[in-house]
Tab-separated table of C-alpha atoms and ligand atoms in Angstrom:
chain	number	residue	atom	x	y	z
A	1	MET	CA	-40.464	36.072	-38.602
A	2	GLY	CA	-38.217	32.943	-38.619
A	3	ILE	CA	-37.907	30.635	-35.781
A	4	ILE	CA	-34.544	32.099	-34.875
A	5	GLU	CA	-35.952	35.601	-34.211
A	6	ARG	CA	-38.991	34.228	-32.632
A	7	PHE	CA	-36.776	32.355	-30.063
A	8	ILE	CA	-34.555	35.366	-29.519
A	9	GLU	CA	-37.751	37.537	-28.578
A	10	HIS	CA	-39.368	34.942	-26.699
A	11	PRO	CA	-37.305	32.030	-25.584
A	12	GLU	CA	-40.340	30.158	-24.219
A	13	LEU	CA	-41.217	27.839	-27.252
A	14	GLY	CA	-42.803	24.609	-27.259
A	15	LYS	CA	-41.125	21.154	-28.060
A	16	LYS	CA	-41.779	21.057	-31.816
A	17	GLU	CA	-40.639	24.779	-32.110
A	18	TYR	CA	-37.277	23.947	-30.188
A	19	ALA	CA	-36.711	21.133	-32.669
A	20	GLU	CA	-37.426	23.516	-35.548
A	21	LEU	CA	-34.866	25.963	-33.932
A	22	LEU	CA	-32.151	23.457	-33.834
A	23	GLN	CA	-32.830	22.602	-37.264
A	24	ALA	CA	-32.622	26.227	-38.390
A	25	SER	CA	-29.342	26.642	-36.391
A	26	GLU	CA	-27.655	24.330	-38.916
A	27	SER	CA	-27.365	27.123	-41.321
A	28	SER	CA	-24.305	29.603	-40.841
A	29	GLU	CA	-26.613	32.463	-40.972
A	30	GLY	CA	-28.738	30.945	-38.067
A	31	ARG	CA	-25.664	29.833	-36.039
A	32	GLU	CA	-24.309	33.357	-36.257
A	33	ARG	CA	-27.488	35.041	-35.322
A	34	LEU	CA	-27.657	32.883	-32.199
A	35	LYS	CA	-23.901	33.375	-31.310
A	36	LYS	CA	-24.295	37.116	-31.515
A	37	GLU	CA	-27.225	37.177	-29.249
A	38	ALA	CA	-25.563	34.635	-26.925
A	39	LEU	CA	-22.632	36.943	-26.799
A	40	ARG	CA	-24.723	40.021	-26.144
A	41	LEU	CA	-26.230	38.555	-23.208
A	42	ARG	CA	-22.934	36.972	-21.712
A	43	ARG	CA	-21.567	40.446	-21.746
A	44	LEU	CA	-24.540	41.941	-20.320
A	45	TYR	CA	-24.235	39.618	-17.386
A	46	TYR	CA	-20.505	38.782	-17.018
A	47	GLY	CA	-18.675	41.241	-19.165
A	48	ASP	CA	-15.569	39.532	-20.572
A	49	THR	CA	-14.897	37.565	-17.557
A	50	VAL	CA	-14.181	33.710	-17.574
A	51	TYR	CA	-14.389	31.975	-14.193
A	52	VAL	CA	-12.124	29.219	-13.515
A	53	ARG	CA	-12.710	26.223	-11.067
A	54	GLY	CA	-10.520	23.661	-9.685
A	55	LEU	CA	-11.595	20.065	-10.423
A	56	ILE	CA	-10.521	17.422	-8.056
A	57	GLU	CA	-11.663	13.859	-9.268
A	58	PHE	CA	-11.436	12.100	-5.854
A	59	THR	CA	-12.598	8.655	-6.529
A	60	ASN	CA	-13.335	6.751	-9.710
A	61	TYR	CA	-15.277	3.817	-7.698
A	62	CYS	CA	-18.692	3.882	-9.138
A	63	LYS	CA	-21.746	1.678	-8.249
A	64	ASN	CA	-23.589	2.603	-11.262
A	65	ASP	CA	-23.334	1.158	-14.779
A	66	CYS	CA	-24.101	3.991	-17.257
A	67	PHE	CA	-23.666	2.663	-20.707
A	68	TYR	CA	-21.423	5.532	-21.827
A	69	CYS	CA	-19.162	6.177	-18.938
A	70	GLY	CA	-15.692	4.809	-18.626
A	71	ILE	CA	-15.772	4.537	-14.828
A	72	ARG	CA	-18.838	2.242	-14.897
A	73	HIS	CA	-19.081	-0.572	-12.320
A	74	GLY	CA	-18.859	-3.118	-15.043
A	75	ASN	CA	-15.739	-1.771	-16.390
A	76	ARG	CA	-13.071	-4.389	-15.089
A	77	GLU	CA	-10.429	-2.714	-16.900
A	78	ALA	CA	-10.607	0.364	-14.885
A	79	GLU	CA	-8.081	0.801	-12.165
A	80	ARG	CA	-9.686	2.231	-9.285
A	81	TYR	CA	-8.309	4.784	-6.896
A	82	ARG	CA	-9.734	7.021	-4.142
A	83	LEU	CA	-8.140	10.025	-2.345
A	84	THR	CA	-7.937	10.068	1.445
A	85	LYS	CA	-9.335	13.387	3.031
A	86	GLU	CA	-5.742	14.543	3.397
A	87	GLU	CA	-4.873	14.171	-0.271
A	88	ILE	CA	-8.200	15.882	-1.231
A	89	LEU	CA	-6.915	18.875	1.143
A	90	SER	CA	-3.387	18.926	-0.331
A	91	CYS	CA	-5.077	19.326	-3.685
A	92	CYS	CA	-6.999	22.243	-2.513
A	93	GLU	CA	-3.743	23.613	-0.647
A	94	ALA	CA	-1.963	23.511	-4.169
A	95	GLY	CA	-5.079	25.004	-5.972
A	96	TYR	CA	-5.493	27.743	-3.353
A	97	GLY	CA	-1.793	28.525	-3.683
A	98	LEU	CA	-2.347	28.972	-7.585
A	99	GLY	CA	-5.199	31.261	-6.846
A	100	PHE	CA	-8.114	28.836	-7.230
A	101	ARG	CA	-11.418	29.978	-5.162
A	102	THR	CA	-13.659	27.179	-6.242
A	103	PHE	CA	-13.047	23.625	-5.661
A	104	VAL	CA	-15.286	20.967	-7.450
A	105	LEU	CA	-15.110	17.499	-5.893
A	106	GLN	CA	-16.276	14.982	-8.444
A	107	GLY	CA	-16.448	11.305	-8.434
A	108	GLY	CA	-18.167	8.144	-9.150
A	109	GLU	CA	-21.067	7.193	-6.807
A	110	ASP	CA	-18.753	5.676	-4.422
A	111	PRO	CA	-20.288	4.155	-1.180
A	112	TRP	CA	-17.230	4.578	0.861
A	113	PHE	CA	-17.820	8.180	0.882
A	114	THR	CA	-20.685	8.031	3.477
A	115	ASP	CA	-22.395	11.335	4.352
A	116	GLY	CA	-19.949	11.392	7.397
A	117	ARG	CA	-16.891	11.114	5.306
A	118	MET	CA	-18.106	13.544	2.710
A	119	GLU	CA	-19.210	16.037	5.547
A	120	GLU	CA	-15.836	15.885	6.967
A	121	ALA	CA	-14.127	16.463	3.653
A	122	VAL	CA	-16.409	19.490	3.147
A	123	ARG	CA	-16.175	20.961	6.575
A	124	SER	CA	-12.288	20.731	6.629
A	125	ILE	CA	-11.995	22.586	3.137
A	126	LYS	CA	-14.350	25.207	4.308
A	127	GLU	CA	-12.675	25.864	7.637
A	128	ARG	CA	-9.300	26.194	5.806
A	129	TYR	CA	-10.621	28.078	2.937
A	130	PRO	CA	-13.765	29.947	3.988
A	131	ASP	CA	-13.444	32.316	0.917
A	132	CYS	CA	-13.810	29.451	-1.513
A	133	ALA	CA	-16.758	27.859	-2.856
A	134	VAL	CA	-17.171	24.256	-2.671
A	135	THR	CA	-18.855	22.380	-5.397
A	136	LEU	CA	-19.878	18.812	-5.086
A	137	SER	CA	-20.435	16.373	-8.166
A	138	ILE	CA	-21.055	12.993	-6.665
A	139	GLY	CA	-24.304	11.740	-8.242
A	140	GLU	CA	-27.685	10.697	-6.848
A	141	ARG	CA	-28.138	10.895	-2.977
A	142	SER	CA	-30.813	11.051	-0.398
A	143	PHE	CA	-32.432	14.479	0.568
A	144	GLU	CA	-31.041	13.922	4.005
A	145	SER	CA	-27.499	13.437	2.508
A	146	TYR	CA	-27.869	16.544	0.401
A	147	ARG	CA	-29.197	18.415	3.630
A	148	ARG	CA	-26.084	17.394	5.739
A	149	LEU	CA	-23.622	18.141	3.019
A	150	ARG	CA	-25.018	21.441	2.575
A	151	GLU	CA	-25.129	22.227	6.330
A	152	ALA	CA	-21.316	21.108	6.090
A	153	GLY	CA	-20.861	24.065	3.854
A	154	ALA	CA	-21.188	22.711	0.204
A	155	ASP	CA	-22.242	25.863	-1.871
A	156	ARG	CA	-23.002	24.256	-5.344
A	157	TYR	CA	-23.867	20.888	-6.864
A	158	LEU	CA	-23.293	19.352	-10.440
A	159	LEU	CA	-25.596	16.643	-11.503
A	160	ARG	CA	-26.137	16.585	-15.254
A	161	HIS	CA	-29.671	15.319	-15.885
A	162	GLU	CA	-28.215	13.460	-19.097
A	163	THR	CA	-31.275	13.560	-21.101
A	164	ALA	CA	-34.926	14.745	-20.035
A	165	SER	CA	-36.447	12.210	-22.335
A	166	GLU	CA	-37.766	8.815	-20.564
A	167	GLU	CA	-37.351	6.922	-23.565
A	168	HIS	CA	-33.816	8.370	-24.216
A	169	TYR	CA	-32.700	8.001	-20.583
A	170	ARG	CA	-33.482	4.305	-20.830
A	171	LYS	CA	-31.060	3.669	-23.820
A	172	LEU	CA	-28.280	5.403	-21.913
A	173	HIS	CA	-28.794	3.809	-18.359
A	174	PRO	CA	-29.508	0.342	-16.762
A	175	ALA	CA	-33.029	-0.435	-15.684
A	176	GLU	CA	-32.277	0.127	-11.947
A	177	MET	CA	-31.710	3.854	-12.629
A	178	SER	CA	-34.517	6.258	-13.343
A	179	LEU	CA	-34.932	9.843	-14.767
A	180	SER	CA	-37.533	10.784	-12.247
A	181	HIS	CA	-35.085	10.046	-9.587
A	182	ARG	CA	-32.464	12.207	-11.020
A	183	LYS	CA	-34.736	15.146	-11.840
A	184	GLN	CA	-35.952	14.872	-8.248
A	185	CYS	CA	-32.547	15.162	-6.864
A	186	LEU	CA	-31.950	18.148	-8.915
A	187	TYR	CA	-35.228	19.764	-7.400
A	188	SER	CA	-34.028	18.810	-3.859
A	189	LEU	CA	-30.798	20.328	-4.264
A	190	LYS	CA	-32.449	23.560	-5.431
A	191	GLU	CA	-34.800	23.452	-2.493
A	192	LEU	CA	-31.741	23.082	-0.148
A	193	GLY	CA	-30.418	26.367	-1.443
A	194	TYR	CA	-27.576	24.869	-3.593
A	195	GLN	CA	-26.407	26.542	-6.743
A	196	VAL	CA	-27.446	23.806	-9.094
A	197	GLY	CA	-25.935	22.534	-12.450
A	198	ALA	CA	-27.651	20.363	-14.653
A	199	GLY	CA	-26.756	19.426	-18.228
A	200	ILE	CA	-26.305	16.820	-21.008
A	201	MET	CA	-23.836	15.055	-23.385
A	202	VAL	CA	-24.334	16.241	-26.822
A	203	GLY	CA	-24.661	13.447	-29.397
A	204	SER	CA	-25.190	10.595	-26.918
A	205	PRO	CA	-26.467	7.479	-28.677
A	206	GLY	CA	-30.241	7.750	-29.609
A	207	GLN	CA	-30.440	11.568	-29.186
A	208	THR	CA	-32.457	13.673	-31.935
A	209	TYR	CA	-33.464	17.042	-32.027
A	210	GLU	CA	-36.740	15.950	-30.278
A	211	GLU	CA	-34.757	14.712	-27.319
A	212	LEU	CA	-32.631	18.069	-27.266
A	213	ALA	CA	-36.066	19.919	-27.319
A	214	GLU	CA	-37.044	18.268	-24.182
A	215	ASP	CA	-33.723	18.971	-22.532
A	216	LEU	CA	-34.501	22.761	-23.301
A	217	ILE	CA	-37.843	22.736	-21.891
A	218	PHE	CA	-36.555	20.715	-18.832
A	219	LEU	CA	-33.596	23.495	-18.267
A	220	ARG	CA	-36.163	26.194	-18.552
A	221	GLU	CA	-38.369	24.560	-15.871
A	222	LEU	CA	-35.511	23.788	-13.616
A	223	GLN	CA	-33.646	27.189	-13.858
A	224	PRO	CA	-30.365	26.033	-13.033
A	225	GLN	CA	-27.548	28.382	-12.217
A	226	MET	CA	-25.055	26.179	-14.224
A	227	ALA	CA	-25.470	23.972	-17.109
A	228	GLY	CA	-22.696	21.435	-18.238
A	229	ILE	CA	-23.049	20.812	-22.071
A	230	GLY	CA	-20.290	18.764	-23.785
A	231	PRO	CA	-20.114	16.285	-26.626
A	232	PHE	CA	-20.498	12.540	-25.956
A	233	VAL	CA	-17.073	10.728	-26.429
A	234	PRO	CA	-16.860	6.978	-26.674
A	235	HIS	CA	-14.841	5.022	-24.242
A	236	HIS	CA	-13.167	1.762	-25.581
A	237	SER	CA	-14.431	-0.467	-22.779
A	238	THR	CA	-18.142	0.573	-22.477
A	239	PRO	CA	-21.237	-0.731	-24.374
A	240	PHE	CA	-20.943	2.363	-26.465
A	241	LYS	CA	-17.519	1.904	-27.661
A	242	ASP	CA	-18.473	1.812	-31.371
A	243	GLU	CA	-20.880	4.762	-31.279
A	244	PRO	CA	-19.763	7.933	-32.987
A	245	ALA	CA	-18.753	10.836	-30.938
A	246	GLY	CA	-20.954	13.829	-30.589
A	247	SER	CA	-20.430	16.824	-32.874
A	248	VAL	CA	-18.597	20.019	-31.853
A	249	ASP	CA	-20.662	22.066	-34.069
A	250	LEU	CA	-23.988	21.144	-32.331
A	251	THR	CA	-22.431	21.526	-28.908
A	252	LEU	CA	-21.581	24.998	-29.902
A	253	ARG	CA	-24.844	25.877	-31.191
A	254	LEU	CA	-26.510	24.675	-27.990
A	255	LEU	CA	-24.264	26.775	-25.770
A	256	SER	CA	-25.557	29.769	-27.744
A	257	ILE	CA	-29.054	28.386	-27.376
A	258	ILE	CA	-28.661	27.775	-23.577
A	259	ARG	CA	-27.213	31.283	-23.076
A	260	ILE	CA	-30.084	32.767	-24.626
A	261	LEU	CA	-32.663	30.547	-22.725
A	262	LEU	CA	-30.868	31.220	-19.257
A	263	PRO	CA	-28.944	34.330	-19.661
A	264	LYS	CA	-27.279	34.287	-16.299
A	265	VAL	CA	-26.263	30.786	-16.401
A	266	LEU	CA	-22.705	29.644	-15.699
A	267	LEU	CA	-21.540	27.570	-18.701
A	268	PRO	CA	-18.450	25.896	-18.904
A	269	ALA	CA	-16.337	25.271	-21.993
A	270	THR	CA	-16.040	21.715	-21.169
A	271	THR	CA	-13.023	19.259	-21.247
A	272	ALA	CA	-14.911	16.890	-23.638
A	273	LEU	CA	-15.137	20.073	-26.035
A	274	GLY	CA	-11.491	20.562	-25.531
A	275	THR	CA	-10.794	16.850	-26.217
A	276	MET	CA	-12.737	16.795	-29.467
A	277	ASP	CA	-11.367	19.944	-30.763
A	278	PRO	CA	-7.986	21.661	-29.815
A	279	LEU	CA	-9.672	24.978	-30.138
A	280	GLY	CA	-12.828	23.757	-28.490
A	281	ARG	CA	-12.457	25.971	-25.480
A	282	GLU	CA	-12.014	29.095	-27.404
A	283	LYS	CA	-14.807	28.190	-29.639
A	284	GLY	CA	-17.045	27.551	-26.579
A	285	PHE	CA	-16.361	31.085	-25.134
A	286	ALA	CA	-17.260	32.394	-28.554
A	287	ALA	CA	-20.593	30.643	-28.308
A	288	GLY	CA	-21.498	31.859	-24.934
A	289	ALA	CA	-19.448	29.727	-22.435
A	290	ASN	CA	-17.954	31.608	-19.417
A	291	VAL	CA	-16.414	29.056	-17.169
A	292	VAL	CA	-13.467	26.659	-17.304
A	293	MET	CA	-12.490	23.775	-14.984
A	294	PRO	CA	-8.843	22.618	-15.157
A	295	ASN	CA	-7.884	19.497	-13.363
A	296	LEU	CA	-6.342	19.723	-9.802
A	297	SER	CA	-6.343	16.059	-9.246
A	298	PRO	CA	-3.060	14.504	-8.336
A	299	ALA	CA	-1.176	13.846	-11.448
A	300	GLU	CA	-0.718	10.157	-11.027
A	301	ASN	CA	-4.588	9.703	-10.896
A	302	ARG	CA	-5.640	11.876	-13.711
A	303	LYS	CA	-5.264	9.081	-16.321
A	304	GLN	CA	-7.376	6.927	-14.129
A	305	TYR	CA	-10.466	9.127	-14.192
A	306	GLU	CA	-11.193	8.123	-17.628
A	307	LEU	CA	-14.700	8.941	-18.426
A	308	TYR	CA	-13.996	8.713	-22.055
A	309	ASP	CA	-11.052	8.152	-24.544
A	310	ASN	CA	-8.324	10.652	-24.807
A	311	LYS	CA	-9.787	12.762	-22.134
A	312	LEU	CA	-7.484	15.757	-21.786
A	313	CYS	CA	-5.850	16.463	-18.417
A	314	THR	CA	-2.538	18.420	-19.459
A	315	GLY	CA	-1.761	21.692	-20.939
A	316	ALA	CA	-4.503	24.124	-20.322
A	317	GLU	CA	-6.520	21.363	-18.845
A	318	ALA	CA	-4.097	20.972	-15.827
A	319	ALA	CA	-4.511	23.445	-12.967
A	320	GLU	CA	-0.788	23.833	-12.769
A	321	SER	CA	-0.556	25.173	-16.177
A	322	LEU	CA	-2.752	28.124	-15.270
A	323	ALA	CA	-0.435	30.604	-16.933
A	324	ASP	CA	-0.870	28.885	-20.217
A	325	LEU	CA	-4.708	28.799	-19.834
A	326	LYS	CA	-4.605	32.572	-18.924
A	327	LYS	CA	-2.647	33.219	-22.054
A	328	ARG	CA	-5.055	31.337	-24.104
A	329	VAL	CA	-8.112	32.917	-22.715
A	330	GLU	CA	-6.733	36.241	-23.170
A	331	ALA	CA	-5.670	35.755	-26.650
A	332	ALA	CA	-9.242	34.853	-27.347
A	333	GLY	CA	-10.144	38.342	-26.111
A	334	TRP	CA	-11.556	37.339	-22.497
A	335	LYS	CA	-10.263	37.751	-19.021
A	336	LEU	CA	-9.622	34.950	-16.721
A	337	SER	CA	-10.982	35.733	-13.195
A	338	MET	CA	-9.704	33.866	-10.113
A	339	GLU	CA	-12.714	35.035	-7.998
A	340	ARG	CA	-15.229	32.498	-6.823
A	341	GLY	CA	-17.699	33.508	-9.528
A	342	ASP	CA	-21.112	32.792	-8.332
A	343	ALA	CA	-23.946	32.967	-10.891
A	344	ALA	CA	-25.050	36.664	-11.883
A	345	GLU	CA	-28.201	37.956	-10.479
A	346	GLU	CA	-28.239	41.426	-12.048
A	347	PRO	CA	-26.826	42.779	-15.501
A	348	LEU	CA	-23.656	44.576	-14.957
A	349	GLN	CA	-25.089	47.775	-15.827
A	350	GLU	CA	-28.310	49.376	-16.408
A	351	ASN	CA	-29.334	49.312	-20.125
B	401	SAH	N1	-21.166	10.382	-10.692
B	401	SAH	C1	-21.512	12.077	-10.863
B	401	SAH	C2	-20.176	12.397	-11.885
B	401	SAH	C3	-20.386	11.856	-13.179
B	401	SAH	S1	-19.050	12.188	-14.397
B	401	SAH	C4	-22.633	12.149	-11.454
B	401	SAH	O1	-23.509	11.173	-11.486
B	401	SAH	O2	-23.042	13.153	-11.721
B	401	SAH	C5	-19.417	13.804	-14.944
B	401	SAH	C6	-20.204	13.821	-16.281
B	401	SAH	O3	-19.318	13.326	-17.368
B	401	SAH	C7	-21.439	12.983	-16.284
B	401	SAH	O4	-22.601	13.644	-15.743
B	401	SAH	C8	-21.532	12.791	-17.890
B	401	SAH	O5	-22.590	13.578	-18.584
B	401	SAH	C9	-20.077	13.004	-18.497
B	401	SAH	N2	-19.633	11.777	-19.118
B	401	SAH	C10	-19.570	10.631	-18.657
B	401	SAH	N3	-19.130	9.678	-19.638
B	401	SAH	C11	-19.035	10.610	-20.724
B	401	SAH	C12	-18.584	10.163	-22.163
B	401	SAH	N4	-18.319	9.012	-22.338
B	401	SAH	N5	-18.522	11.312	-23.092
B	401	SAH	C13	-18.850	12.518	-22.526
B	401	SAH	N6	-19.022	12.761	-21.318
B	401	SAH	C14	-19.116	11.730	-20.318
């Protein structure tokens, strides 16, 4: 039996085998087989539903200097902004009116947003919109901070691990950052009862199938409810400005593999995928993705939250164009759901 069939039957493989699986997924036969199984599982747990989240990028100040990221501290050209609590709330108000029931607050690691200020923002959103889920994506914080924010009402937390390989992590981050701390944060978040999202950039500089194999092993260990998997895209004022972008094709193969590895996972067709390929989102759904996160940030700030070059923030990426997005999702054969969309616990029907 080939490696692909072995993986489908028993997704728990070792590092060498995962690397072999990735190699085997290069053939069109291999990719199609993985896709087919990924779709079977996504339909089993989620039917044809695609969940939608409103993304509010509320600050692009960041104290970190990740080599890939356009809002890194060292990028003096970035025009910095931060939203007030009132501005965040009016994004939610607009989003709620459009039908959004999940708000994702994402930002750089901005020390201005102390635990107290973040708590206040989360509390106010939950008070006004108790039927909505609040997701935070604000980087590494202390256990105590995560505890307070959970207590304030935050339901979910996105913190991509970026790479599970120590050596690779050091190629992407300055010496003061550490993979072990990032992983520790993810375990703390899980312990506190958040629905947790980890994930990676596909094709980040120095990444090979061996690193990706470690990512798969880490995801299997962590068992996150969500996984953010998008291609790396260079940003013109970062140390990685001349590096090639990650491949859409490999991103799609990984989406299928992760759907098989973690059948109940919430898997977004990311903005980076849509940026690299005009049909990226549709291809993402066809590979196993079941979430989209259009942008609810104030229009004047969207350009400033520039993680990478040409990041999409209009058309189907813009929350106010929800009707467009709905049409596109439906044309691709899926149904856009405005429900809060927690991770599945059981298959939709006995089988
Ligand atoms: N500060 C938060 C949010 C980071 S931005 C945190 O640390 O989690 C969200 C994600 O964008 C990052 O986790 C990273 O995976 C992705 N990202 C950053 N720069 C990118 C680039 N150049 N190309 C593609 N994705 C990028």
